[in-house]
PDB file of C-alpha atoms and ligand atoms in Angstrom:
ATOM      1  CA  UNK A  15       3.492  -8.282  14.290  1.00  0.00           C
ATOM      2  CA  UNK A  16       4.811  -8.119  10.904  1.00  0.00           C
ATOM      3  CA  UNK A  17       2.560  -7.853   7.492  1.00  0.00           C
ATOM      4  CA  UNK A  18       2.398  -7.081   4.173  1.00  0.00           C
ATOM      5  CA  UNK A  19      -1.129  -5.714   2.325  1.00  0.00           C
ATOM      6  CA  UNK A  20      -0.672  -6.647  -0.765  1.00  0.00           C
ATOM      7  CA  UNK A  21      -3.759  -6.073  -4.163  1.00  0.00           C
ATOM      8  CA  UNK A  22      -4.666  -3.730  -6.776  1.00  0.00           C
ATOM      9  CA  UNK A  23      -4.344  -0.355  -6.479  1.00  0.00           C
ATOM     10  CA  UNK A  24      -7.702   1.280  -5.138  1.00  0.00           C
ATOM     11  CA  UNK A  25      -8.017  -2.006  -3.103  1.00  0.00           C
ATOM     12  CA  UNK A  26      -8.169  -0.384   0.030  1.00  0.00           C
ATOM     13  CA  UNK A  27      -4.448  -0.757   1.488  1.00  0.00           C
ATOM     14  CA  UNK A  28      -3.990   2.153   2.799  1.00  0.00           C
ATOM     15  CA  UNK A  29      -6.998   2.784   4.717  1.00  0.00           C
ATOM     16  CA  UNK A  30      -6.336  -0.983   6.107  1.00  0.00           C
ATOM     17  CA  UNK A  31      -3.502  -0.237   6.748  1.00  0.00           C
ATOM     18  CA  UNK A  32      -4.204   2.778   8.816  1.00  0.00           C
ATOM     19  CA  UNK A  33      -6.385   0.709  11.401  1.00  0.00           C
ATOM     20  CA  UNK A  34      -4.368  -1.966  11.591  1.00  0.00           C
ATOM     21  CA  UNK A  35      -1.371   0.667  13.096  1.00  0.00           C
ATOM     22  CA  UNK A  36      -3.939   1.632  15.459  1.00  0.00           C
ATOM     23  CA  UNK A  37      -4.975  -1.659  16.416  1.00  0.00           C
ATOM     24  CA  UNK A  38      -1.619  -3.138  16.892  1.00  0.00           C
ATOM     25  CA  UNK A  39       0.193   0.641  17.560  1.00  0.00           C
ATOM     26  CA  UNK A  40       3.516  -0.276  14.579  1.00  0.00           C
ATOM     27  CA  UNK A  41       4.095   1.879  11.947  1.00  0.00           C
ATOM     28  CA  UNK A  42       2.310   1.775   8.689  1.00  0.00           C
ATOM     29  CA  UNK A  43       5.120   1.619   5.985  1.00  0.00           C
ATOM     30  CA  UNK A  44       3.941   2.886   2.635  1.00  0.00           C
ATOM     31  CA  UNK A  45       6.239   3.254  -0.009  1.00  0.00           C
ATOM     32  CA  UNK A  46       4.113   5.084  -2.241  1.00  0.00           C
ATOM     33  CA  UNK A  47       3.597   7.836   0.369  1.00  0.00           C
ATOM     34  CA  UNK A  48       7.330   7.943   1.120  1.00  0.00           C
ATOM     35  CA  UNK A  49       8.113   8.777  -2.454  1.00  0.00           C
ATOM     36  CA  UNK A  50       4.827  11.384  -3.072  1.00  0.00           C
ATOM     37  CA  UNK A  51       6.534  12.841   0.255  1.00  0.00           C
ATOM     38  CA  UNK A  52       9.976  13.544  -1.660  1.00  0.00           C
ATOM     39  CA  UNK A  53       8.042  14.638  -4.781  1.00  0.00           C
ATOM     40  CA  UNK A  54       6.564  17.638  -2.031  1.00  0.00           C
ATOM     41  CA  UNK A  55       9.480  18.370  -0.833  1.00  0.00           C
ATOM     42  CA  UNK A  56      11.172  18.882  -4.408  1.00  0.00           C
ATOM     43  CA  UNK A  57      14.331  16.604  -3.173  1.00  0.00           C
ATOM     44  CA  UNK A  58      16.264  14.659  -6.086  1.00  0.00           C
ATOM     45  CA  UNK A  59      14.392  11.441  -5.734  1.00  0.00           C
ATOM     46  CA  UNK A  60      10.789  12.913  -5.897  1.00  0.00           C
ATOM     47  CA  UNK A  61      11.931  14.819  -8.940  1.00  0.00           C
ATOM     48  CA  UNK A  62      13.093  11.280 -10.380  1.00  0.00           C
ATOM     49  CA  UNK A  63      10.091   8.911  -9.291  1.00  0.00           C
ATOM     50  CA  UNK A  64       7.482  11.584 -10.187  1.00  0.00           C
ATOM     51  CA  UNK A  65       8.100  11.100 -14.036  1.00  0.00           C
ATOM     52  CA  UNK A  66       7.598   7.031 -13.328  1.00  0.00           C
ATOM     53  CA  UNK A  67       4.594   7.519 -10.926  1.00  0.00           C
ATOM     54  CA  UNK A  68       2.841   9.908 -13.157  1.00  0.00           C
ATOM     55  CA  UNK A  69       2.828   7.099 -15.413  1.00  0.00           C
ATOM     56  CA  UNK A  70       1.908   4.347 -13.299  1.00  0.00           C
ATOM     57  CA  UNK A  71       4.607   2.723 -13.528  1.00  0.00           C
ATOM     58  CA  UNK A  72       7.384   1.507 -10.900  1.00  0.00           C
ATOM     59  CA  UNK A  73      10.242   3.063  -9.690  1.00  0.00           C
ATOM     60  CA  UNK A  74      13.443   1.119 -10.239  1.00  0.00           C
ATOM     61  CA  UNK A  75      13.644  -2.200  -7.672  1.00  0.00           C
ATOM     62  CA  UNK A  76      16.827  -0.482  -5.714  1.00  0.00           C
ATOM     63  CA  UNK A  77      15.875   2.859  -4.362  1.00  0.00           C
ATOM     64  CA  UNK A  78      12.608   1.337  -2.895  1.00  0.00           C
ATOM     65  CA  UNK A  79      14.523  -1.301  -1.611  1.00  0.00           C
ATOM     66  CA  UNK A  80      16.819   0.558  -0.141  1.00  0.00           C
ATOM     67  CA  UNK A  81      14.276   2.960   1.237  1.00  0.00           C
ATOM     68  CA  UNK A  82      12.470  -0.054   2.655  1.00  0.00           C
ATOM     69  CA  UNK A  83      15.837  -1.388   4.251  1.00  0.00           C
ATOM     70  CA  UNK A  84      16.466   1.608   6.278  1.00  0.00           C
ATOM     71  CA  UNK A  85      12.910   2.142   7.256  1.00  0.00           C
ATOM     72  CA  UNK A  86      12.451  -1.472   8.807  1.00  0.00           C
ATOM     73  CA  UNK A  87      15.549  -0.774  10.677  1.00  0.00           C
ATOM     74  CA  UNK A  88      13.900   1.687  12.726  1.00  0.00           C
ATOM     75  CA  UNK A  89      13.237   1.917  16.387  1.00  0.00           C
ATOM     76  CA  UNK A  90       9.623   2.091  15.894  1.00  0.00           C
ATOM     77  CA  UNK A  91       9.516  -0.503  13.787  1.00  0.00           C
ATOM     78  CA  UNK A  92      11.154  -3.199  16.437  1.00  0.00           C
ATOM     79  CA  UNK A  93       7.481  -4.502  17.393  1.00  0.00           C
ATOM     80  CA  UNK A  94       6.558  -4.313  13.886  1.00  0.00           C
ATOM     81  CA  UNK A  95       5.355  -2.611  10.738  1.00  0.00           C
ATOM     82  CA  UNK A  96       2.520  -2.937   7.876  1.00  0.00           C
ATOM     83  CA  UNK A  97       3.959  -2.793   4.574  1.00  0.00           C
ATOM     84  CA  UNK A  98       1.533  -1.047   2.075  1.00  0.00           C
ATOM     85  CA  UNK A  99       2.463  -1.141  -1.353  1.00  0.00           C
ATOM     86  CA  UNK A 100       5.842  -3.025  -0.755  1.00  0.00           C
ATOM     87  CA  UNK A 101       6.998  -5.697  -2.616  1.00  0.00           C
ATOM     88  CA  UNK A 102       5.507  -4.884  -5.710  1.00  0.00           C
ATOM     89  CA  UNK A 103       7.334  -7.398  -7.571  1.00  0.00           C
ATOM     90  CA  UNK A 104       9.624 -10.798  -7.095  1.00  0.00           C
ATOM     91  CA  UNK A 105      12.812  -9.205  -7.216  1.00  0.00           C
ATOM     92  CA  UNK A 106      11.464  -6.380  -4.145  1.00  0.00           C
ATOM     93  CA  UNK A 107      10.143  -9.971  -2.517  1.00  0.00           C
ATOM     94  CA  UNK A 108      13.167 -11.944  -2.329  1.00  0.00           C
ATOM     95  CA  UNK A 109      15.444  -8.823  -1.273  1.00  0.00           C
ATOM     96  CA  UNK A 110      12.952  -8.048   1.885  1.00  0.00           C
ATOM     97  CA  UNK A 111      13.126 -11.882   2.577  1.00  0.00           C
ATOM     98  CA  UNK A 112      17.008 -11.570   2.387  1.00  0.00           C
ATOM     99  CA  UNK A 113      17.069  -8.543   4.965  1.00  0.00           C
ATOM    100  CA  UNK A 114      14.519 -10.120   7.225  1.00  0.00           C
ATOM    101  CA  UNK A 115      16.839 -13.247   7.660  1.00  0.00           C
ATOM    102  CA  UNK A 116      19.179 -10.824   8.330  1.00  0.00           C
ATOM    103  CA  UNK A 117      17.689  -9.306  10.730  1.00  0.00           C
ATOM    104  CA  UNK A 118      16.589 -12.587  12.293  1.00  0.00           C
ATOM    105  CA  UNK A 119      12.591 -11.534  11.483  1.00  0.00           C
ATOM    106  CA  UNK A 120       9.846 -13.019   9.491  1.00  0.00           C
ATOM    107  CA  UNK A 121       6.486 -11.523   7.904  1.00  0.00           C
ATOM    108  CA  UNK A 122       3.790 -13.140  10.108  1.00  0.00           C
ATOM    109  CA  UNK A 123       0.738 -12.722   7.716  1.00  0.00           C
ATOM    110  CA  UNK A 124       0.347 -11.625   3.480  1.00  0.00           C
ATOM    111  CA  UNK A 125      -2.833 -10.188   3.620  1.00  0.00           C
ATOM    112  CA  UNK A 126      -4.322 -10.076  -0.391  1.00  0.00           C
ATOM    113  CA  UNK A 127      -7.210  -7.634  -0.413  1.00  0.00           C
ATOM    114  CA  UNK A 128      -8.905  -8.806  -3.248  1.00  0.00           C
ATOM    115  CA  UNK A 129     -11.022  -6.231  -5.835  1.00  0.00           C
ATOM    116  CA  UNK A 130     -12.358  -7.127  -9.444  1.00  0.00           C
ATOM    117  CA  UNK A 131     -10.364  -4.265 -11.795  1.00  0.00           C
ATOM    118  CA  UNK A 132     -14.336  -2.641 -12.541  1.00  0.00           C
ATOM    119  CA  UNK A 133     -14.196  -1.733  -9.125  1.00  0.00           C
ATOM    120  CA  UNK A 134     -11.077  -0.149  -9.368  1.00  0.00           C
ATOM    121  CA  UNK A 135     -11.620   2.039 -11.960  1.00  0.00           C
ATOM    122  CA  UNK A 136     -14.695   3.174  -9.782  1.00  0.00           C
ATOM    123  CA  UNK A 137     -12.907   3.859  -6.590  1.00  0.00           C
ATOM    124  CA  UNK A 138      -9.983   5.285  -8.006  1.00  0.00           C
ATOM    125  CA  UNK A 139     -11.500   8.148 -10.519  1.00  0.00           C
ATOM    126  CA  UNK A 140     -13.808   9.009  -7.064  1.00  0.00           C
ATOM    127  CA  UNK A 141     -11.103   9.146  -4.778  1.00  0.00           C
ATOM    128  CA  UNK A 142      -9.681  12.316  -3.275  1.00  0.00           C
ATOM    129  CA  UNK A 143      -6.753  12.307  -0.351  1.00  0.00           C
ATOM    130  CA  UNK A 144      -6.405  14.552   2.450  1.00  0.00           C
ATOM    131  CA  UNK A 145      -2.912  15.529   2.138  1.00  0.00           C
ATOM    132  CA  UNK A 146      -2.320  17.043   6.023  1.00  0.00           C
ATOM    133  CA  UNK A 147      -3.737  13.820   7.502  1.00  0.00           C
ATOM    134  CA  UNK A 148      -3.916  11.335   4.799  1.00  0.00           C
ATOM    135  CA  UNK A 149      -7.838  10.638   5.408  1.00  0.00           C
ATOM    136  CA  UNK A 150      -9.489   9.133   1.931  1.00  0.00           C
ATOM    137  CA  UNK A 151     -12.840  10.199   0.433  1.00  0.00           C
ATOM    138  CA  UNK A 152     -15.108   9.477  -2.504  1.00  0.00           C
ATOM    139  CA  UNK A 153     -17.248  11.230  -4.174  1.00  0.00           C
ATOM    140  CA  UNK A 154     -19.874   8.765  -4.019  1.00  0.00           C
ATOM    141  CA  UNK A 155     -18.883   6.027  -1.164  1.00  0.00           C
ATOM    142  CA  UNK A 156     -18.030   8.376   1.240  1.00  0.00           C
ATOM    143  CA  UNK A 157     -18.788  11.983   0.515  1.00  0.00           C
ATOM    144  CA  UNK A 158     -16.726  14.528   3.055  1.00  0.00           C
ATOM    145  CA  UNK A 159     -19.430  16.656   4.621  1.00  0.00           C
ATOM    146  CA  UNK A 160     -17.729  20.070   2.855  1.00  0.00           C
ATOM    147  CA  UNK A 161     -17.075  19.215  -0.588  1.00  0.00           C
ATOM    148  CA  UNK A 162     -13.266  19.433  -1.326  1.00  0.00           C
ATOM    149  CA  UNK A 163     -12.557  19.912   2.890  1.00  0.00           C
ATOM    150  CA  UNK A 164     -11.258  17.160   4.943  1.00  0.00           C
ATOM    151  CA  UNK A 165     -13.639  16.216   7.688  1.00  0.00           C
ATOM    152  CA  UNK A 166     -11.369  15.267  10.396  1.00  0.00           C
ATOM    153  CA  UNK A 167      -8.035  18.289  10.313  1.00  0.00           C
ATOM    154  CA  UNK A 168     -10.309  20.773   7.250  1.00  0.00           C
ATOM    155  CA  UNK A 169      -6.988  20.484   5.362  1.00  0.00           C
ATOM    156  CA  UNK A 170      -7.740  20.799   1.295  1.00  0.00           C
ATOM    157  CA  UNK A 171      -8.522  17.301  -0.330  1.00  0.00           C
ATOM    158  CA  UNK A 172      -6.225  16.512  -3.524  1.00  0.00           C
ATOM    159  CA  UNK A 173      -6.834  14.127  -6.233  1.00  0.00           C
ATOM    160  CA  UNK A 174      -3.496  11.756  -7.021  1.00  0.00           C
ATOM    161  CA  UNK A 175      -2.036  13.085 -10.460  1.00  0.00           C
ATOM    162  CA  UNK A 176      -2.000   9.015 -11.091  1.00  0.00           C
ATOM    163  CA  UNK A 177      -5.663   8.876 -10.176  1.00  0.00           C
ATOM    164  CA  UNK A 178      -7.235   9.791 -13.665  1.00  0.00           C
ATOM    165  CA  UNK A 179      -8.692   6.505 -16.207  1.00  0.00           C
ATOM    166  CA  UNK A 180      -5.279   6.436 -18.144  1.00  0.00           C
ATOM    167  CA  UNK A 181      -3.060   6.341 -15.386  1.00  0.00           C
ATOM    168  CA  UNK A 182      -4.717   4.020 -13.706  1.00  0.00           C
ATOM    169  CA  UNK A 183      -5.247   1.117 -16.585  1.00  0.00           C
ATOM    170  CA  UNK A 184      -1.468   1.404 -16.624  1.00  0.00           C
ATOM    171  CA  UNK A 185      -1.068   0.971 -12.984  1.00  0.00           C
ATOM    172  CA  UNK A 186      -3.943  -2.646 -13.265  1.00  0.00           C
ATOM    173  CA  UNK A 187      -1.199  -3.577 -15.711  1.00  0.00           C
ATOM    174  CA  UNK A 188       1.776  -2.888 -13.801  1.00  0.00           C
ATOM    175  CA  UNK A 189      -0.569  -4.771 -10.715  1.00  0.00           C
ATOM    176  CA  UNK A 190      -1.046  -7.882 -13.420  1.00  0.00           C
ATOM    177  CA  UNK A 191       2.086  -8.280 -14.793  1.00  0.00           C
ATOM    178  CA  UNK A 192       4.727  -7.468 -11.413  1.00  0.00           C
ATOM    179  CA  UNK A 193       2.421  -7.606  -8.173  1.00  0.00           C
ATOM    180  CA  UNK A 194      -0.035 -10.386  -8.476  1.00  0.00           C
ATOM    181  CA  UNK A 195       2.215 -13.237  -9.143  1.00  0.00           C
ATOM    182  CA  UNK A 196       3.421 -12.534  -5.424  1.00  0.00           C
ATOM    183  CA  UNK A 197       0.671 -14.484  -4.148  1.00  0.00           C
ATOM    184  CA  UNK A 198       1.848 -17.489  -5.665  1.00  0.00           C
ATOM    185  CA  UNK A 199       5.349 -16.529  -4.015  1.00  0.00           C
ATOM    186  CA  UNK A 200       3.698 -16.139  -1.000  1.00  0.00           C
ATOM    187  CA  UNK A 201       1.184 -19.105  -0.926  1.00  0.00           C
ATOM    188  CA  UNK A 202       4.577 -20.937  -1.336  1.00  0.00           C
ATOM    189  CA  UNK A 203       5.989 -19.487   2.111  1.00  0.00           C
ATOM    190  CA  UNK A 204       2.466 -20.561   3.749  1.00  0.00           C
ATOM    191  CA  UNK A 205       1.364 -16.968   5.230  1.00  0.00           C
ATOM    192  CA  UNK A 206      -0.832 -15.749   2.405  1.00  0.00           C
ATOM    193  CA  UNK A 207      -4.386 -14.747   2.902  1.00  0.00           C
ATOM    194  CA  UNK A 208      -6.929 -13.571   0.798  1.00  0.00           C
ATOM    195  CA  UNK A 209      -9.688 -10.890   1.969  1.00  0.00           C
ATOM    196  CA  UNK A 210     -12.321 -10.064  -0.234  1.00  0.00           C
ATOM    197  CA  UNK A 211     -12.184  -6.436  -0.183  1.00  0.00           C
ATOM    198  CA  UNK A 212     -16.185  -5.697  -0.474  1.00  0.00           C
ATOM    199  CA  UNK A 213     -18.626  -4.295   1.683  1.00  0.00           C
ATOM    200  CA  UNK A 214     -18.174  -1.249   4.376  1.00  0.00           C
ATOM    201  CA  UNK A 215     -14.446   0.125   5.478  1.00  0.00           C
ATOM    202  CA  UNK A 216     -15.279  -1.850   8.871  1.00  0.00           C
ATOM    203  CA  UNK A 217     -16.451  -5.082   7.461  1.00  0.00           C
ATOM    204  CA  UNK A 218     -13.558  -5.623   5.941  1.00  0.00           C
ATOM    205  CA  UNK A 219     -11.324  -4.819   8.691  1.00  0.00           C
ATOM    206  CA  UNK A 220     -12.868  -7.525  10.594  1.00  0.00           C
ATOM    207  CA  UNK A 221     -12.374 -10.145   8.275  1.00  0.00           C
ATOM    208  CA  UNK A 222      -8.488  -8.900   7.838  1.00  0.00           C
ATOM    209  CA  UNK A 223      -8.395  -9.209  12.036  1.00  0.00           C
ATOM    210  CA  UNK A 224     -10.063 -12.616  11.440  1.00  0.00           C
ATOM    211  CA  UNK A 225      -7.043 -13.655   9.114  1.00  0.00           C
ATOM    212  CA  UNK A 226      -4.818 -12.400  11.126  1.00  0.00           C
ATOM    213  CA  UNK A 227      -5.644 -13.759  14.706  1.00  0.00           C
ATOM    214  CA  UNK A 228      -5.426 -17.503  12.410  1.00  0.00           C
TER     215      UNK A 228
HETATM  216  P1  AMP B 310       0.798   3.566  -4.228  1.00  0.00           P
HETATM  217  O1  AMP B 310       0.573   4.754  -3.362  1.00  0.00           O
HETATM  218  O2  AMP B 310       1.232   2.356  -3.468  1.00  0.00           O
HETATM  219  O3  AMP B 310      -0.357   3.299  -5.153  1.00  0.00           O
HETATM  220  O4  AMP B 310       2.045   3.933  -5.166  1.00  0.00           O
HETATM  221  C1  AMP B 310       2.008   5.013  -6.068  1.00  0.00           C
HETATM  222  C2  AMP B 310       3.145   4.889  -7.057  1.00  0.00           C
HETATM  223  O5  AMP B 310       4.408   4.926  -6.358  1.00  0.00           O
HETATM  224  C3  AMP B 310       3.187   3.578  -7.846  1.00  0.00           C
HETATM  225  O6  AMP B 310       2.340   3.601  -8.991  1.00  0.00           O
HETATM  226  C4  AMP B 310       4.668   3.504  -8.229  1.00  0.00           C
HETATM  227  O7  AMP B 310       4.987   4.404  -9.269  1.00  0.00           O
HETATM  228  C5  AMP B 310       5.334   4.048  -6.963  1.00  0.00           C
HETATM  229  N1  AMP B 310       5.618   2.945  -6.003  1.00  0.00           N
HETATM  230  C6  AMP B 310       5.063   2.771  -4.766  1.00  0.00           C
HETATM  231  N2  AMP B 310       5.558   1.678  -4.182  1.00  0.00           N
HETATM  232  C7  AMP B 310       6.432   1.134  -5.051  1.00  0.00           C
HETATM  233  C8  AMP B 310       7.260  -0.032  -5.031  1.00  0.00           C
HETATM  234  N3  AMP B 310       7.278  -0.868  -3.985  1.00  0.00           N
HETATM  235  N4  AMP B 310       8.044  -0.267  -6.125  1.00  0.00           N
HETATM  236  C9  AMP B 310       8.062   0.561  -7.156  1.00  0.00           C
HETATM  237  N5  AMP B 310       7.295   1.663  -7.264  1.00  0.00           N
HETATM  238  C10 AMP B 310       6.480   1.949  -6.215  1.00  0.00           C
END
C-alpha cells in the first residue's frame, strides 16, 4: 500500500498518518520530520533548511527529492510507505512519479484532508509536539493531562518555531500557491480523494479507511 496525505498544514497529516502505519504496519515518511531531525542534530542540512522552515517556506525541490528517493528505496518501505508532507509542489510530483516508474511502483490512493484556513490558524497556534515520541496535543482539543508533559513516554512537549500566527499565514500561502494545485495533478491520475478533515481524531480515520478500501 502506497499513499500520499496531502492538505494544509495543521490538517491533521501527521497524526493520520501515524494510524495508518499501524493499521497497515509501512513506514510513515515525513519529510518535514526528516529535516527538523537534521536541524537537532546540528548536521549541514538542518543548519540550511532551518533558515527556510523558520519562515515557512520550502526547502529547495532537490534535497527533498533526493531525501525522498533514498528513503523509498528502503527495505521497510518494500510493502509500502505514507508520504506526509511530500510532494509539496508539481515539480516534487512529477520527480516521485519518475522514480516510481522506475522502480516499477505506483501511489495507490492521494488522500486530501481537507480544513478551511480559520481552522488552521486555530489548531496550529494550540498545538504542542512531543518531541521523544512525536504524540500531538492542544491546548484546547486535546489537553495532555500534565500541562507541558507528554501523556504517553512524559517526554517535554515543544511548540514548532514555525507554529506562531506569522509563520503560519506564510506557510497557508506556500500551501495555496505550491501544494494545492496537486489535486488537480492528481484528480488527473484518477487516485485522488478528498476527506473532510472535521470531527474527532477517530472519525476521520474512518472515513480515510473508507477511501482507501474504494
Ligand atoms: P511539515 O512538518 O510537513 O509541516 O513541514 C515543515 C517545514 O519543512 C515546511 O514548512 C517546509 O519548510 C519544510 N518541508 C517539509 N516537507 C517539505 C517538502 N516536501 N518540500 C519542501 N519543504 C518541505
Amino acid at each position: 500500500m502506497r499513499l500520499i496525505l496531502l492538505g494544509p498544514p495543521g490538517a491533521g497529516k501527521g497524526t493520520q498518518a501515524k494510524l495508518l502505519k499501524e493499521k497497515f504496519q509501512i513506514p510513515q515518511i515525513s519529510t518535514g520530520d526528516i529535516l527538523r531531525q537534521a536541524v537537532k542534530d546540528n548536521t549541514e542540512l538542518g543548519a540550511r533548511a532551518k533558515i527556510v522552515m523558520d519562515a515557512g517556506q520550502l526547502v529547495p525541490d532537490n534535497v527533498v527529492i533526493d531525501l525522498i528517493k533514498d528513503r523509498i528505496r528502503q527495505e521497510d518501505c518494500k510493502a509500502g510507505f505514507i508520504l506526509d508532507g511530500f510532494p509539496r509542489n508539481i515539480a516534487q510530483a512529477e520527480k516521485l512519479s519518475e522514480t516510481l516508474v522506475e522502480m516499477n511502483l505506483r501511489i495507490d490512493k492521494v488522500i486530501d484532508l481537507e480544513v478551511s484556513a480559520e481552522e488552521v490558524l486555530n489548531r496550529l497556534t494550540g498545538r504542542s509536539t512531543c518531541p521523544e515520541c512525536g504524540a500531538m496535543f492542544h491546548h484546547i482539543s486535546r489537553p495532555p493531562k500534565v500541562s507541558g508533559v507528554c501523556d504517553g513516554c512524559g517526554g517535554r512537549l515543544e511548540q514548532r518555531p514555525d507554529d506562531n500566527r506569522e509563520t503560519i499565514q506564510e506557510r497557508l500561502k506556500v500551501y495555496m500557491g505550491s501544494t494545492a494545485p496537486l489535486k488537480e495533478f492528481y484528480k488527473k491520475q484518477e487516485n485522488l480523494k478528498m476527506v473532510e478533515a472535521k470531527g474527532s481524531v477517530e472519525e476521520i480515520f474512518s472515513n480515510v479507511c473508507k477511501m482507501i478500501d474504494v
